[in-house]
Amino acid sequence: MGGYNGTILRINLTEGTVKREETDKELAKRYLGGRGLASKMLTDEIDPNVDPLSPDNKLIFATGPLSGTPTPTGGRYMVVTKAPLTGTIGSSNSGGYWGAELKFAGYDAIVFEGKSEKPVYINIVDDEVEIKDASSLWGKLVSETTEALEEIHGEKAKVAVIGPAGERLSKMAAVMNDRGRAAGRSGVGAVMGSKNLKAIVVKGSSKVPIADEAKLKEVFARCMTKIKENGVTGQGLPAYGTAVLVNIINENGVFPTNNFQESAFGEAEEISGETLAEKYLKKKDPCYRCPIGCGRYCEVDEIKGQGPEYETIWAFGSDCGVSNLPDIIRANYWCNEYGLDTISAGATIAAAMELYQKGLITDNDLGDGPKLEWGNSAAIVEWTKRMGAVEGFGAKMAEGSYRLCDSYGVPELSMTVKKQEMPAYDPRGIQGQGVSYATSNRGGCHVRGYMISPEILGLPEKLDRFTLEGKAEWTKIFQDFTAAIDSSGLCLFTSFAMGADDYADMVNAVCGTDYSGTDFIEMGERIWNMEKMFNLAAGIDSSQDTLPKRLLDDAIEEGPSKGWVNKLDEMLPQYYSTRGWDEKGVPTKEKLEALNV
Ligand code: SF4
């Protein structure tokens, strides 16, 4: 079977042992790889009620069958674990070059178990796998750690690390690879920190086996044409990065501002992708084999590095009332250095600003830190550093906005779903995105079912964003499709241009399988149901399939989405029924059997 190396590493950090196991071909056929395969392994191997930060939780780094192949964007990998931020199954995707390199080293995935007594890192060079002392790296920033490891193991080594935020167990800590690429969401970096695992260095020299080179060439050419000819993947993303969305989303009146108190930002132009490209972009920074190249590399005075993405600009920008783009770039930089998820970090500062506005957080709480006033750009930079260092009041914020707001008795001011911060789209003016947020298996998230695509961008077809009819069905399709793409090893952004048949053909050419586009989406549905079953077993039921009260009760006051709340109550029963679940949102026995979960 092409696409897979056939080997999974199992590293027990308590015992200091490294074992090799065969990749389970039957599971790979049902769950593909990446998010699907790793989530299935996690589900089979851990108690869903385990404390996410205990040695009994496992941390899985998994590639897909297309990772490391010459497919467009084929360099992604997934980090899967029980998530400390949400208590749900957690999976976080990243690009860059690390995932492809793991395939070149001969592995499909790494499973980490237990907890090392002292800080360690893993060094992988093809067949050689060593657990090495990381005491001298502990406490270092992401770039310092990466440089130190490149000095030891050579510049060709690809490095995935945690920063101080992960070491100190911030629930919004990321795993960072290739310096500025992040498996950002769900707090996966804290699980790595809880295991005293600072870094994974990989160097490989083999090629991923391809079942049918001629067929791959043909499918590759077809998909490249689609990617180049599509307005989003061929023009918008290459020119302006994901920040191309700032003006588009703002013009639709769904650009959350001041912690979702408003839905449009008067100074959006100042923080737009166009302004970023004109003033601060130094170069594009694409991931492995990516023809789209949305990645940015920006410079402001003393700061240079990857990003910021659209969601980052929103979180530190309009959500905090900030229009100072250089300081947003600085906040993004410090997230990358400390290893923080930019969405949760920025949105937590926004929630803190509302707590300050309401007099719940006082100057006394902040000590010598800057005031948490709307628009205070110095505050977003300084509080990011303090959250990253998990110091003083920053330690309280590093727990995420839900726990912060809850500690003041107002959890409803946290703009989260299942305790994870929602990104940059106000679902009051995008009805389907509300269902997608509410039902996301990993909590508030845009890349688990990107209904922005049909409701705002008109891809694959334009839907009326205020209409409720059909949104449950569309959400299910997007969620299932995304789960399969996440498991393939390709970047989700290819889906603006490619359809299910394209992905199935690509997987078939690489693996020698014969999936149809329908099979591909059904694989995603299987993954979605399996994740849901994990969450239910972890005690996360349909009562958590909801949105913050503000979005359900308080209508948008101004702009093109004026007068709207999200009508989740009307869409949710339809969503459950479309999924073949009972009215309590539980997959039925028949559905699970039909999907062979
Ligand atoms: S589209 Fe952007 S995120 Fe996706 S692989 Fe390319 S550069 Fe990376």
XYZ file of C-alpha atoms and ligand atoms in Angstrom:
605
model
C 0.000 0.000 0.000
C 1.541 3.339 -1.003
C 1.331 6.471 1.120
C 2.144 4.761 4.400
C 5.543 3.819 5.750
C 3.947 1.036 7.743
C 5.633 1.985 11.020
C 4.454 3.850 14.095
C 6.821 4.814 16.906
C 5.641 4.305 20.463
C 7.747 6.198 22.991
C 7.105 5.631 26.687
C 8.602 8.573 28.535
C 8.124 7.048 31.997
C 10.113 3.973 31.065
C 12.401 5.649 28.540
C 11.565 3.025 25.887
C 11.124 3.272 22.124
C 9.110 0.614 20.268
C 8.130 0.200 16.636
C 4.693 -1.074 15.637
C 3.151 -1.835 12.321
C 0.619 0.726 11.107
C -2.743 -1.039 11.295
C -3.805 -1.313 7.633
C -7.423 -2.082 8.472
C -7.678 1.036 10.639
C -5.913 3.061 7.950
C -8.555 1.966 5.435
C -11.346 3.135 7.724
C -9.755 6.251 9.214
C -7.168 7.187 6.539
C -4.430 8.773 8.711
C -3.681 12.058 10.491
C -6.681 13.191 12.519
C -8.771 10.087 11.802
C -6.249 7.377 12.526
C -4.717 9.118 15.533
C -8.130 9.884 17.056
C -9.148 6.254 16.650
C -5.931 5.122 18.356
C -6.459 7.611 21.183
C -10.066 6.522 21.608
C -9.012 2.878 21.806
C -6.101 3.466 24.151
C -7.101 5.986 26.827
C -9.887 6.400 29.341
C -11.909 9.392 28.035
C -12.147 10.634 31.631
C -8.395 10.818 32.098
C -6.908 14.075 33.383
C -5.473 15.591 30.164
C -2.318 16.701 31.974
C -1.646 13.372 33.686
C 0.844 10.764 32.448
C -2.129 8.558 31.501
C -3.083 10.857 28.654
C -1.361 10.135 25.350
C -0.046 12.535 22.755
C -0.015 11.417 19.129
C 1.738 13.119 16.227
C 0.293 11.686 13.023
C 0.776 12.268 9.316
C -1.635 11.388 6.528
C -0.918 9.165 3.543
C -0.359 12.254 1.364
C 2.089 13.901 3.801
C 5.573 13.911 2.328
C 4.335 13.076 -1.177
C 4.580 15.430 -4.155
C 0.896 16.384 -3.849
C -0.033 20.082 -3.550
C 0.282 21.089 0.151
C 1.175 17.524 1.197
C 3.104 18.379 4.321
C 0.534 18.533 7.090
C 0.466 16.646 10.366
C -1.889 16.421 13.341
C -1.356 16.453 17.079
C -4.092 14.424 18.797
C -4.717 14.093 22.517
C -7.361 14.666 25.165
C -7.418 18.451 25.265
C -6.737 20.349 28.493
C -8.587 23.475 27.329
C -11.867 21.721 26.555
C -11.793 18.207 28.001
C -12.867 17.036 24.532
C -10.886 15.017 22.063
C -8.312 17.471 20.781
C -6.636 17.566 17.420
C -4.571 20.359 16.039
C -3.179 20.600 12.521
C 0.044 22.208 11.367
C 1.926 22.801 8.134
C 5.527 23.755 7.528
C 8.014 20.959 6.838
C 8.111 18.850 10.012
C 5.284 16.482 9.039
C 6.822 15.659 5.662
C 10.178 15.050 7.335
C 8.644 12.524 9.734
C 7.473 10.591 6.684
C 10.963 10.800 5.140
C 12.327 9.318 8.370
C 10.091 6.298 7.826
C 7.209 6.807 10.275
C 3.479 7.392 9.954
C 2.975 8.548 13.547
C 4.540 8.817 17.001
C 2.603 7.921 20.162
C 3.924 9.414 23.391
C 2.964 7.780 26.677
C 3.744 8.481 30.334
C 5.894 11.302 31.646
C 9.630 11.726 31.760
C 11.188 12.484 35.146
C 13.275 15.282 33.688
C 13.034 17.410 30.528
C 13.881 15.467 27.378
C 13.750 15.801 23.629
C 13.563 13.154 20.937
C 16.077 12.945 18.122
C 15.030 10.892 15.096
C 17.357 10.201 12.192
C 15.773 7.515 10.052
C 16.020 4.278 12.065
C 17.831 5.884 14.985
C 15.590 7.232 17.719
C 17.062 8.644 20.911
C 15.592 10.202 24.040
C 17.961 12.998 25.015
C 18.383 15.333 27.959
C 16.683 18.716 27.429
C 17.515 20.343 30.773
C 19.531 23.070 29.076
C 16.626 23.844 26.717
C 13.901 24.064 29.366
C 12.706 27.645 29.748
C 13.957 28.700 26.345
C 11.804 30.440 23.743
C 10.790 28.634 20.552
C 13.424 30.255 18.312
C 16.178 29.786 20.924
C 15.307 26.096 21.281
C 15.101 25.593 17.523
C 18.454 27.294 16.954
C 20.131 25.290 19.713
C 18.835 22.022 18.262
C 19.766 22.988 14.707
C 23.264 23.722 15.955
C 23.520 20.221 17.422
C 21.710 18.276 14.698
C 22.275 20.399 11.602
C 20.130 22.911 9.754
C 18.388 20.201 7.760
C 16.805 18.837 10.933
C 13.162 19.786 11.330
C 12.148 20.772 14.819
C 8.806 20.755 16.684
C 8.948 22.310 20.147
C 6.999 23.820 22.977
C 7.811 27.201 24.442
C 7.572 28.324 28.072
C 3.744 28.376 27.831
C 3.664 24.628 27.203
C 6.232 23.886 29.900
C 4.127 25.842 32.406
C 0.944 24.091 31.270
C -0.993 27.018 29.867
C -4.234 25.561 28.538
C -3.786 27.545 25.351
C -0.235 26.323 24.665
C 0.684 25.299 21.121
C 3.175 22.896 19.596
C 5.379 24.969 17.271
C 7.272 23.568 14.303
C 9.620 25.187 11.782
C 9.691 28.196 14.174
C 6.409 29.890 13.281
C 4.037 27.066 12.315
C 1.629 26.043 15.030
C -0.517 23.113 16.015
C -2.200 25.820 17.976
C -5.601 24.865 19.248
C -6.911 22.846 22.195
C -3.840 23.262 24.437
C -1.886 20.388 22.875
C 1.374 22.127 23.893
C 0.438 21.800 27.560
C 0.107 18.020 27.189
C 3.600 17.946 25.698
C 4.811 20.049 28.636
C 3.090 17.777 31.143
C 5.208 14.938 29.776
C 8.428 16.961 30.179
C 8.895 16.690 26.429
C 10.502 19.832 25.026
C 11.088 18.969 21.383
C 11.076 16.400 18.590
C 13.872 16.691 16.043
C 13.492 14.755 12.790
C 15.722 14.068 9.839
C 14.830 11.518 7.172
C 16.239 10.272 3.915
C 13.620 7.968 2.397
C 10.806 8.625 -0.066
C 7.156 7.943 0.591
C 6.016 4.998 -1.575
C 3.611 5.924 -4.387
C 1.300 3.218 -5.756
C 0.663 4.714 -9.197
C 3.062 7.468 -10.316
C 1.389 7.972 -13.709
C -2.051 8.392 -12.193
C -0.675 10.766 -9.569
C 0.864 12.903 -12.306
C -2.478 13.166 -14.046
C -4.459 13.973 -10.867
C -1.763 16.414 -9.762
C -1.994 18.352 -13.044
C -5.786 18.507 -12.824
C -5.780 19.740 -9.221
C -3.015 22.276 -9.827
C -5.083 23.806 -12.610
C -8.083 24.062 -10.299
C -5.973 25.632 -7.525
C -4.423 28.183 -9.880
C -7.743 29.095 -11.531
C -9.706 29.483 -8.304
C -10.027 33.081 -7.116
C -9.285 32.261 -3.475
C -6.391 29.808 -3.888
C -5.030 31.325 -7.096
C -5.291 35.024 -6.260
C -6.601 36.106 -2.829
C -4.524 33.871 -0.554
C -1.254 34.158 -2.515
C -1.481 37.959 -2.680
C -2.703 38.835 0.791
C -2.590 35.674 2.896
C -5.561 34.713 5.020
C -5.789 38.380 6.072
C -7.474 38.978 2.716
C -10.594 38.232 4.764
C -10.377 41.301 7.039
C -12.187 43.670 4.683
C -14.534 41.002 3.311
C -15.733 39.861 6.730
C -15.939 43.424 8.063
C -17.999 44.581 5.090
C -20.517 41.833 5.849
C -20.843 43.127 9.420
C -19.621 39.884 10.992
C -16.147 40.979 12.155
C -16.400 40.594 15.946
C -15.236 43.711 17.742
C -14.595 44.365 21.445
C -15.228 40.771 22.498
C -18.245 40.344 20.195
C -20.010 43.382 21.683
C -20.050 44.792 18.150
C -19.724 43.198 14.728
C -17.900 45.729 12.586
C -14.651 47.617 13.103
C -14.291 51.165 11.791
C -10.526 50.822 11.443
C -10.517 47.461 9.625
C -8.604 48.849 6.651
C -5.632 49.611 8.917
C -5.289 45.960 9.875
C -6.220 44.437 6.518
C -4.243 41.965 4.439
C -3.771 44.717 1.877
C -2.127 47.011 4.468
C -0.045 44.130 5.770
C 1.215 43.380 2.253
C 1.942 47.011 1.508
C 3.794 47.917 4.694
C 5.140 44.910 6.576
C 5.312 41.842 4.348
C 8.904 40.828 3.647
C 8.226 37.631 1.763
C 5.764 34.800 1.340
C 6.407 31.759 3.453
C 4.745 28.681 1.968
C 4.613 25.248 3.566
C 6.038 22.086 1.978
C 5.034 21.747 -1.687
C 2.382 24.440 -1.455
C 1.329 26.214 -4.659
C -0.936 28.608 -2.709
C 1.548 30.129 -0.303
C -0.766 31.932 2.094
C 1.997 32.044 4.744
C 3.384 35.505 5.507
C 6.786 36.562 6.812
C 6.624 40.072 8.242
C 9.003 42.543 9.802
C 8.468 45.474 12.179
C 11.551 47.145 13.614
C 13.124 44.585 15.934
C 10.584 41.849 15.156
C 10.554 39.501 12.209
C 8.920 36.151 11.690
C 6.003 34.133 10.346
C 2.449 35.435 10.381
C 0.143 36.989 11.318
C -2.859 35.055 10.020
C -6.337 36.534 9.594
C -7.640 35.038 12.836
C -4.605 36.396 14.719
C -5.124 39.887 13.308
C -8.753 39.703 14.343
C -8.085 38.337 17.856
C -5.483 40.962 18.782
C -7.043 43.583 16.512
C -10.757 44.296 16.321
C -11.634 41.888 19.118
C -9.475 44.046 21.412
C -10.408 47.280 19.616
C -6.809 47.600 18.394
C -5.900 49.064 14.990
C -2.135 49.241 15.501
C -0.905 46.602 13.051
C 2.759 46.697 14.167
C 1.691 45.810 17.706
C -0.544 43.021 16.382
C 2.526 41.676 14.554
C 4.460 41.923 17.829
C 1.763 40.061 19.776
C 1.771 37.353 17.097
C 5.568 37.171 17.350
C 5.465 36.629 21.116
C 2.781 33.974 20.762
C 5.129 32.131 18.415
C 8.057 32.558 20.786
C 6.258 31.484 23.958
C 4.224 28.868 22.095
C 0.697 30.202 22.531
C -2.359 29.737 20.328
C -2.930 33.183 18.848
C -6.725 32.851 18.645
C -7.194 31.863 22.281
C -4.537 34.319 23.481
C -6.016 37.341 21.684
C -9.599 36.401 22.502
C -8.673 35.962 26.172
C -7.207 39.472 26.266
C -10.452 40.695 24.667
C -12.494 38.962 27.379
C -10.177 40.458 30.019
C -10.755 43.892 28.485
C -14.509 43.456 28.886
C -14.020 42.344 32.495
C -11.931 45.498 33.004
C -14.547 47.653 31.263
C -17.166 46.269 33.643
C -14.969 46.922 36.687
C -14.511 43.253 37.523
C -10.774 43.271 36.822
C -9.202 46.214 38.629
C -5.899 48.068 38.322
C -4.914 46.335 41.517
C -5.249 42.938 39.788
C -2.995 44.108 36.954
C -0.091 45.167 39.172
C 2.473 46.962 36.998
C 0.898 45.593 33.788
C -0.730 47.904 31.227
C -4.388 48.778 31.604
C -6.745 46.462 29.769
C -8.549 49.240 27.917
C -10.077 48.760 24.476
C -7.605 49.770 21.826
C -4.553 49.725 24.097
C -2.052 48.111 21.751
C 0.732 48.092 24.343
C -1.531 45.865 26.442
C -1.902 43.174 23.778
C 1.879 42.883 23.478
C 2.707 42.940 27.179
C -0.115 40.650 28.310
C 0.782 38.169 25.589
C 4.279 37.970 27.050
C 2.954 37.568 30.579
C 0.494 34.870 29.497
C 3.307 33.123 27.651
C 5.535 33.258 30.694
C 2.536 32.213 32.861
C 3.484 34.949 35.307
C 1.489 37.082 37.755
C -1.979 37.973 36.431
C -0.806 36.533 33.108
C -0.938 33.096 34.752
C -4.649 33.550 35.406
C -5.205 34.635 31.812
C -3.110 31.722 30.504
C -5.937 29.398 31.594
C -8.077 30.817 28.769
C -11.044 33.156 28.713
C -13.622 30.697 30.065
C -11.795 30.005 33.300
C -10.866 33.690 33.602
C -14.466 34.902 33.218
C -15.767 32.076 35.391
C -13.446 33.149 38.204
C -15.300 36.497 38.223
C -18.683 34.753 38.174
C -19.474 35.715 34.562
C -18.570 32.725 32.332
C -21.065 34.038 29.771
C -18.626 36.835 28.886
C -16.226 34.238 27.523
C -16.862 33.907 23.790
C -16.224 30.187 23.741
C -17.825 26.911 22.765
C -16.871 24.007 25.036
C -14.393 26.436 26.686
C -12.463 27.081 23.465
C -12.403 30.600 22.034
C -14.371 31.068 18.797
C -12.515 32.709 15.946
C -13.139 35.698 13.792
C -16.656 35.296 12.423
C -19.814 36.473 14.199
C -22.369 33.668 13.780
C -25.264 36.052 14.298
C -24.794 37.139 10.698
C -23.693 33.726 9.376
C -26.341 31.284 10.583
C -24.705 28.054 9.421
C -21.396 28.969 11.027
C -23.275 29.073 14.333
C -24.304 25.412 14.006
C -20.775 24.564 12.988
C -19.255 26.312 16.033
C -21.806 24.858 18.443
C -21.388 21.271 17.315
C -17.627 21.268 16.782
C -16.081 18.270 18.507
C -13.063 20.282 19.630
C -14.969 23.378 20.742
C -15.147 26.829 19.128
C -13.359 26.485 15.826
C -13.666 27.648 12.217
C -11.672 24.836 10.593
C -13.962 22.018 11.655
C -16.684 23.072 9.223
C -15.950 26.330 7.409
C -19.428 27.526 6.548
C -17.875 30.901 5.684
C -17.030 29.287 2.377
C -20.623 28.960 1.065
C -22.227 31.650 3.237
C -19.745 34.467 2.547
C -17.344 33.438 -0.213
C -19.918 31.590 -2.308
C -17.876 28.383 -2.600
C -18.805 25.841 -3.851
C -22.071 27.810 -4.217
C -23.527 30.914 -2.644
C -25.924 30.398 0.249
C -27.987 33.152 1.848
C -26.147 33.670 5.138
C -29.312 34.557 7.051
C -31.418 31.617 5.860
C -31.805 28.686 8.252
C -33.056 26.189 5.722
C -30.451 23.686 4.604
C -27.755 24.930 6.980
C -27.757 21.770 9.113
C -27.196 19.629 6.020
C -24.443 21.886 4.676
C -22.720 21.965 8.051
C -22.662 18.175 8.208
C -21.117 17.953 4.730
C -18.448 20.536 5.553
C -17.607 18.873 8.876
C -17.298 15.410 7.331
C -15.345 16.641 4.314
C -12.940 18.536 6.583
C -12.360 15.511 8.826
C -11.312 13.478 5.795
C -9.044 16.228 4.396
C -7.416 16.615 7.838
C -6.718 12.894 7.749
C -5.203 12.913 4.279
C -2.170 15.134 4.958
C -3.286 17.992 2.693
C -4.051 21.557 3.702
C -7.723 22.395 4.159
C -7.298 25.474 1.966
C -7.101 23.248 -1.102
C -10.821 22.591 -0.608
C -11.685 26.059 -1.924
C -10.687 24.601 -5.294
C -10.801 20.811 -5.020
C -13.805 18.527 -4.599
C -14.224 15.157 -2.888
C -13.486 13.275 -6.118
C -10.171 15.097 -6.471
C -9.076 14.080 -2.964
C -10.235 10.514 -3.477
C -8.322 10.316 -6.778
C -5.205 11.746 -5.124
C -5.387 9.227 -2.267
C -6.049 6.393 -4.729
C -3.043 7.316 -6.867
C -0.764 7.453 -3.828
C -2.180 4.521 -1.849
C -3.487 2.225 -4.554
C -6.987 2.283 -3.088
C -10.256 2.790 -4.923
C -12.220 5.266 -2.858
C -14.925 7.328 -4.529
C -15.605 10.918 -3.508
C -18.592 9.617 -1.548
C -16.352 7.118 0.278
C -13.990 9.965 1.133
C -16.752 12.020 2.729
C -18.119 8.945 4.494
C -14.677 8.388 6.005
C -14.999 11.896 7.433
C -18.429 11.059 8.813
C -17.002 7.974 10.518
C -14.272 10.125 12.081
C -16.796 12.733 13.217
C -18.991 10.126 14.904
C -16.014 8.466 16.572
C -14.859 11.828 17.976
C -18.399 12.495 19.184
C -18.482 9.153 21.009
C -15.221 10.026 22.770
C -16.700 13.335 23.918
C -19.885 11.696 25.172
C -17.826 9.169 27.128
C -15.857 12.111 28.565
C -19.137 13.602 29.840
C -19.482 16.282 27.159
C -23.067 15.985 25.948
C -25.430 18.066 23.829
C -25.887 20.638 26.607
C -22.496 21.907 25.409
C -23.575 22.109 21.761
C -24.370 25.764 22.193
C -23.140 29.319 21.721
C -22.437 32.126 24.174
C -25.673 33.710 25.411
C -24.779 37.051 23.791
C -24.916 35.511 20.337
C -28.280 33.877 20.971
C -30.012 36.771 22.732
C -28.441 40.128 21.827
C -29.093 41.257 18.272
C -26.332 42.977 16.316
C -27.013 46.695 16.662
C -25.428 48.193 13.556
C -24.325 47.419 10.014
C -25.234 44.859 7.356
C -26.113 42.156 9.922
C -28.201 44.507 12.096
C -31.041 42.885 14.016
C -29.744 39.315 13.856
C -29.064 36.766 16.567
C -28.026 33.195 15.821
C -31.078 30.951 15.667
C -29.291 27.839 16.808
C -32.344 26.387 18.559
C -34.136 26.144 15.234
C -31.207 24.499 13.409
C -29.838 22.110 16.037
C -32.664 19.506 15.968
C -32.346 19.392 12.178
C -28.589 18.939 12.514
C -28.976 15.969 14.880
C -31.575 14.407 12.632
C -29.420 14.935 9.520
C -26.587 13.180 11.292
C -28.842 10.228 12.140
C -28.497 10.961 15.851
C -31.263 10.948 18.429
C -32.884 14.145 19.676
C -30.328 14.381 22.483
C -27.488 14.509 19.991
C -26.316 10.944 20.565
C -25.327 8.815 17.552
C -27.753 5.912 17.258
C -26.613 2.288 17.334
C -27.763 1.934 13.723
C -25.733 4.929 12.591
C -22.576 3.676 14.310
C -23.041 0.219 12.834
C -23.652 1.602 9.355
C -20.436 3.610 9.578
C -18.482 0.773 11.165
C -17.202 3.111 13.895
S -2.199 27.224 1.869
Fe -1.049 28.269 3.473
S -1.323 26.999 5.344
Fe -1.933 25.746 3.558
S -0.097 24.593 3.048
Fe -0.088 26.488 1.805
S 1.105 28.021 2.946
Fe 0.591 26.311 4.345
